[in-house]
Short mmCIF file of C-alpha atoms in Angstrom, two decimals:
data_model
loop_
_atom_site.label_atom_id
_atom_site.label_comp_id
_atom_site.label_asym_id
_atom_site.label_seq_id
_atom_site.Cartn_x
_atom_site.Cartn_y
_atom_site.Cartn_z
CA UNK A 11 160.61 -159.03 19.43
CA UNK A 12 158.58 -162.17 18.67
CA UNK A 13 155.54 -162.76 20.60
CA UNK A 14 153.97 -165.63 21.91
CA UNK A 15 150.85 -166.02 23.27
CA UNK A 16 150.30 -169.06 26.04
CA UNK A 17 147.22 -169.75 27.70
CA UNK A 18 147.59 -171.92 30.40
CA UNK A 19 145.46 -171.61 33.35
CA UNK A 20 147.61 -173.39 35.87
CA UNK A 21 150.23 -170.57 37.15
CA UNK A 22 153.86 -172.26 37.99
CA UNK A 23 153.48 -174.25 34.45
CA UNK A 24 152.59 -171.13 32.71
CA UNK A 25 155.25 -169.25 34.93
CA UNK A 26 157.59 -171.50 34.25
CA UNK A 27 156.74 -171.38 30.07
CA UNK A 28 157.65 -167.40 30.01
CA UNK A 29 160.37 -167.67 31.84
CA UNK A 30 161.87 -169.96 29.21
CA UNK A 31 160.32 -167.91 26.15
CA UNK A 32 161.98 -164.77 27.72
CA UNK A 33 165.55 -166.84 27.37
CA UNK A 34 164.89 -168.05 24.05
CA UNK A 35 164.38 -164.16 22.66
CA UNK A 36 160.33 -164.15 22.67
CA UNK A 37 157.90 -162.14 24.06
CA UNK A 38 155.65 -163.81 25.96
CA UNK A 39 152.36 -162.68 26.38
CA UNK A 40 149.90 -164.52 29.35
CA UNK A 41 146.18 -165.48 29.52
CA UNK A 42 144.93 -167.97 32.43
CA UNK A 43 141.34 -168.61 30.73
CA UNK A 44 139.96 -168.56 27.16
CA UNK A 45 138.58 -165.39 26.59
CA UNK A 46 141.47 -163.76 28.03
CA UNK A 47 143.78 -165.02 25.28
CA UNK A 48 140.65 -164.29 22.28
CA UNK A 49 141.07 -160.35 24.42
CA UNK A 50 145.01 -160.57 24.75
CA UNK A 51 144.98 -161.55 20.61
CA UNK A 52 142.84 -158.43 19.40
CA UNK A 53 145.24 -156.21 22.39
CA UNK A 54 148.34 -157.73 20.19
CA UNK A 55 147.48 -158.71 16.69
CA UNK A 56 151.22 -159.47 15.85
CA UNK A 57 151.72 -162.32 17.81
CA UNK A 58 152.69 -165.32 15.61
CA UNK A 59 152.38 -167.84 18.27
CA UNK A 60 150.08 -168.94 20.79
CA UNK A 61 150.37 -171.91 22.75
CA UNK A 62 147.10 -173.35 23.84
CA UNK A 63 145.95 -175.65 27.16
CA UNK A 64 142.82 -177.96 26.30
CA UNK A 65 141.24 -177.92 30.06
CA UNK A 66 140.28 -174.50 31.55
CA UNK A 67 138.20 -172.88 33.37
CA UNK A 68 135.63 -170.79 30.97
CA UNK A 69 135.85 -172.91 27.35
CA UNK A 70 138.27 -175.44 26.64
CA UNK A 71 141.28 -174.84 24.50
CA UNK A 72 139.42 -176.20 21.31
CA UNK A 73 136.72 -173.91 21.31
CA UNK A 74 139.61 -171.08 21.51
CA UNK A 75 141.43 -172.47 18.44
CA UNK A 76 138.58 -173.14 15.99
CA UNK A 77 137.63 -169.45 17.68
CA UNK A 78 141.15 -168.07 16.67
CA UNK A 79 141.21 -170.17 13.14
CA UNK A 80 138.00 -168.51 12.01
CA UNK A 81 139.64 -165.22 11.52
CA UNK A 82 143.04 -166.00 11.85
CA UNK A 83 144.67 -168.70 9.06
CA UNK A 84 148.07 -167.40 9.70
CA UNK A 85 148.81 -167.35 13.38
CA UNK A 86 151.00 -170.78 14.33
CA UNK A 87 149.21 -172.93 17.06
CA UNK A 88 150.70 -175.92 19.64
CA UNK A 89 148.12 -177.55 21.84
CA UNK A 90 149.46 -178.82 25.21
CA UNK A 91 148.33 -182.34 25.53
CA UNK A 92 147.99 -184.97 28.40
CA UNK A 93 150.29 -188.26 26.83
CA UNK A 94 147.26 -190.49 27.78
CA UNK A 95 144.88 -188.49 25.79
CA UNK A 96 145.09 -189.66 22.23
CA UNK A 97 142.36 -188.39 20.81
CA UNK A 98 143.43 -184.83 22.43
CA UNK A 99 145.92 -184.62 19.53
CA UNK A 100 143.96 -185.99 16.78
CA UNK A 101 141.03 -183.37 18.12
CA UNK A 102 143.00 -180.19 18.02
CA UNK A 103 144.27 -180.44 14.67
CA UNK A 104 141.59 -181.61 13.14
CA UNK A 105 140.00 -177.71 14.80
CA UNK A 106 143.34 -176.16 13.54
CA UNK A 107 146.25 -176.65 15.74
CA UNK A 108 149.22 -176.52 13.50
CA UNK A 109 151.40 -179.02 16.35
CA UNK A 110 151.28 -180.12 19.36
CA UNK A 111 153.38 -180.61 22.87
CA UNK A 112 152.48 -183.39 25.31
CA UNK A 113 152.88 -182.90 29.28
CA UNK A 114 155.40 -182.96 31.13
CA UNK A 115 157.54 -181.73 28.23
CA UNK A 116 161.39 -179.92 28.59
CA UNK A 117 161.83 -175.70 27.70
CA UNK A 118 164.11 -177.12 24.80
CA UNK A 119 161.13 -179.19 23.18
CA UNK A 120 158.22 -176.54 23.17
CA UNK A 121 161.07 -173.77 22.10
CA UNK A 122 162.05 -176.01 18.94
CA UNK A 123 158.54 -176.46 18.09
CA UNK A 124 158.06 -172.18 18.22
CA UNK A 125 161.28 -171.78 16.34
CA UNK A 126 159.67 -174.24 13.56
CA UNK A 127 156.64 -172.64 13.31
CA UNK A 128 157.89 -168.89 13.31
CA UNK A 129 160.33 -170.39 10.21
CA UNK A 130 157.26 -171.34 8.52
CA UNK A 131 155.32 -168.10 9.25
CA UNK A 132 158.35 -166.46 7.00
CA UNK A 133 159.07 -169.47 5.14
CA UNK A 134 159.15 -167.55 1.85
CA UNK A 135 161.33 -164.83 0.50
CA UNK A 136 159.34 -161.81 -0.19
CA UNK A 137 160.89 -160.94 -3.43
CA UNK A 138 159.80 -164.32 -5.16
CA UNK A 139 156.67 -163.89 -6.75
CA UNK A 140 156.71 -167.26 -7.60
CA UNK A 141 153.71 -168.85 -8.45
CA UNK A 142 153.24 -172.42 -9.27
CA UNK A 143 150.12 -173.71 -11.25
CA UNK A 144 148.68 -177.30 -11.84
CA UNK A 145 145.54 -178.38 -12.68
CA UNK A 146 142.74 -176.12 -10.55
CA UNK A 147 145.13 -174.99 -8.56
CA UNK A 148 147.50 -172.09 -8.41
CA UNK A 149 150.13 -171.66 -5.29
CA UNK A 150 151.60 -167.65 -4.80
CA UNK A 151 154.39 -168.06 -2.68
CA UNK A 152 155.09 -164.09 -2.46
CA UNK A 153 151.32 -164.35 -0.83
CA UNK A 154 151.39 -167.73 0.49
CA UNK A 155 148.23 -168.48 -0.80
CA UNK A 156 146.28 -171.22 -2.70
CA UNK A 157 143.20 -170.81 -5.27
CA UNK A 158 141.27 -173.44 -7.32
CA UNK A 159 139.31 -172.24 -9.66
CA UNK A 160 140.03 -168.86 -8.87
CA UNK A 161 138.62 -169.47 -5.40
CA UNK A 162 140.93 -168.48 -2.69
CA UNK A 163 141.41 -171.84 -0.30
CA UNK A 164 142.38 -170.72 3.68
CA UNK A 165 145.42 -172.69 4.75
CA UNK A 166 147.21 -172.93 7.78
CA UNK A 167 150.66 -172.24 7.91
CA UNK A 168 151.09 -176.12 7.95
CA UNK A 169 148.75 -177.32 5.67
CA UNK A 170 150.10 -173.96 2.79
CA UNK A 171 153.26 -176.01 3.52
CA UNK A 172 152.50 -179.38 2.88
CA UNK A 173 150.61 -178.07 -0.44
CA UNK A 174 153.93 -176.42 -1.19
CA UNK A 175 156.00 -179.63 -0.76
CA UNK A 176 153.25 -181.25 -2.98
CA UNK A 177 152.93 -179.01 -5.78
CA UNK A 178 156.78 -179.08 -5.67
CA UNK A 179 157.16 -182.94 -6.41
CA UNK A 180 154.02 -183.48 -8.67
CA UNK A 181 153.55 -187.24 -9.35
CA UNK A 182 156.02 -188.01 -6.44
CA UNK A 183 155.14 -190.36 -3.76
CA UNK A 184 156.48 -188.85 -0.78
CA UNK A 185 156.83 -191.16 2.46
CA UNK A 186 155.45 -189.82 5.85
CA UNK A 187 158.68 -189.01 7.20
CA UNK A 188 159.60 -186.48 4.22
CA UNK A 189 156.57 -184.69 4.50
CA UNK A 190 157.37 -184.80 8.51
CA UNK A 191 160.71 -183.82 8.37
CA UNK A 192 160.48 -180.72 5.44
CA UNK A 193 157.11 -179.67 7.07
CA UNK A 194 157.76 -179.75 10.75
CA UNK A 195 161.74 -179.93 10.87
CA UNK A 196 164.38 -182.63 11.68
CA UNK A 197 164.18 -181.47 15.31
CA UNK A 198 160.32 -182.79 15.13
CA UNK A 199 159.79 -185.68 17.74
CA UNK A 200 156.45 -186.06 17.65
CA UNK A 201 154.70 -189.00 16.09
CA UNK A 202 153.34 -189.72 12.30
CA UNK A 203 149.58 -189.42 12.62
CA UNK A 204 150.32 -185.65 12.37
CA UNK A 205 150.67 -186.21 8.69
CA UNK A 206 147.44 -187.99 8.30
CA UNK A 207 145.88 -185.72 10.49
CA UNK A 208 146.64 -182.93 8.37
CA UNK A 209 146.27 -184.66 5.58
CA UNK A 210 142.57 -184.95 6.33
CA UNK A 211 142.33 -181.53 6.94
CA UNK A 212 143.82 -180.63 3.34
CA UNK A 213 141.39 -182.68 1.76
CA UNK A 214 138.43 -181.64 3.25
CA UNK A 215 139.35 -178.31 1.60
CA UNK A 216 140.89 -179.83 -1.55
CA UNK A 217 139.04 -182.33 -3.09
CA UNK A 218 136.00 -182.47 -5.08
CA UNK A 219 135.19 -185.32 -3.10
CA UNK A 220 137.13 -186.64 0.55
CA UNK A 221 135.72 -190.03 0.13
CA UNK A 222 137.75 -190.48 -3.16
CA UNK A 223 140.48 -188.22 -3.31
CA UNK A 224 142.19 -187.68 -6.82
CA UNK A 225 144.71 -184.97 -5.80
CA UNK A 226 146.22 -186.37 -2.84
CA UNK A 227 146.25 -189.60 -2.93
CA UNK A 228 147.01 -192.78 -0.68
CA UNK A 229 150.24 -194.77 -1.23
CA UNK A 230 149.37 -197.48 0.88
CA UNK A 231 152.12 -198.23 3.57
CA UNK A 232 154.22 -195.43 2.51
CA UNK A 233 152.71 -191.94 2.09
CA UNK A 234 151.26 -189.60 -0.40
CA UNK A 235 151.02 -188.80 -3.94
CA UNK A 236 150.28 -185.20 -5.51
CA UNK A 237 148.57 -185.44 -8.77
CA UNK A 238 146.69 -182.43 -9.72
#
């Protein structure tokens, strides 16, 4: 069975989170503060999901993703989110969260954004071997991986992705809604800035130099461009 992990230190909302996982076919797997989830992920290193609150009571939901991130590249993460809190959202991806929920939200929203995520996790077929090479850059899909230069790059399961869609479409401006709806799913109803967001994130780890970006670049008012 699938597990996911949801650290939420308020009881009835994290009560009322495994209930739902339970009737959507996951195994749900508690923590009320941070280190409990950092000691429930090394009790259960096959979990594929963990769902994150930002306010608790030891360190704040942040600290436990760039915590989980630094050893962890493949694990899918949603951040739970006050709607007033803008820079919430922009904060925990920018420290790795791979989506976020905002609160109140329904059983059938955070379930859709699991479902998307474990897709991703085993996006690939095994038996492709594929590997896709342009410029510095070589993509394994059997791995999920990216190198430049022969240096392995650590993606998330978002951002290896995105890199995917890219090195698919070379020279192809792609709009903000296609790399929102083949990266996060039709059923995504979350809002734009999650592109940028992880578009940031990419080229922090990408380019020679962020400030000037020559393998993602800006298409003003529309998207991006791969051109490695």
């Amino acid at each position: 069975m699938k597990k996911v992990l949801i650290l939420e230190d308020e009881v009835s909302i994290r009560s009322f989170v495994v209930i739902n996982l339970k009737r959507a076919g996951y195994e749900a797997i508690e923590a009320g503060t941070g280190q409990e989830a950092l000691d429930r992920l090394k009790e259960h290193p096959d979990i594929g999901v963990a769902i994150l609150d930002i306010m608790l009571p030891d360190i704040d939901g942040f600290e436990v993703c760039r915590t989980i991130r630094a050893t962890n590249k493949t694990i899918g993460i949603i951040m739970l989110t006050a709607r007033t809190q803008e820079m919430d959202k922009v904060t925990g991806l920018m420290t790795g969260a791979d989506d976020y929920v905002t609160k109140p939200f329904s059983p059938a929203e955070l379930t859709a954004r699991i479902d998307a995520l474990y897709r991703r996790i085993g996006g690939d077929a095994v038996g492709d071997g594929a590997e896709q090479r342009q410029g510095p850059f070589l993509l394994n899909t059997r791995n999920r991986t990216l190198e430049k230069n022969g240096k392995r790059i650590k993606l998330t399961q978002v951002e290896y992705a995105i890199m995917k869609l890219f090195m698919q479409n070379p020279g192809r401006a792609l709009s903000r809604e296609d790399i929102l709806t083949s990266v996060w799913g039709r059923e995504f109803d979350g809002e734009l800035k999650i592109v940028d967001v992880n578009i940031r994130r990419l080229r922090i780890k990408i380019e020679d130099d962020t400030a000037n970006p020559t393998y993602i670049t800006t298409v003003w008012g529309f998207g991006y461009k791969w051109g490695a």
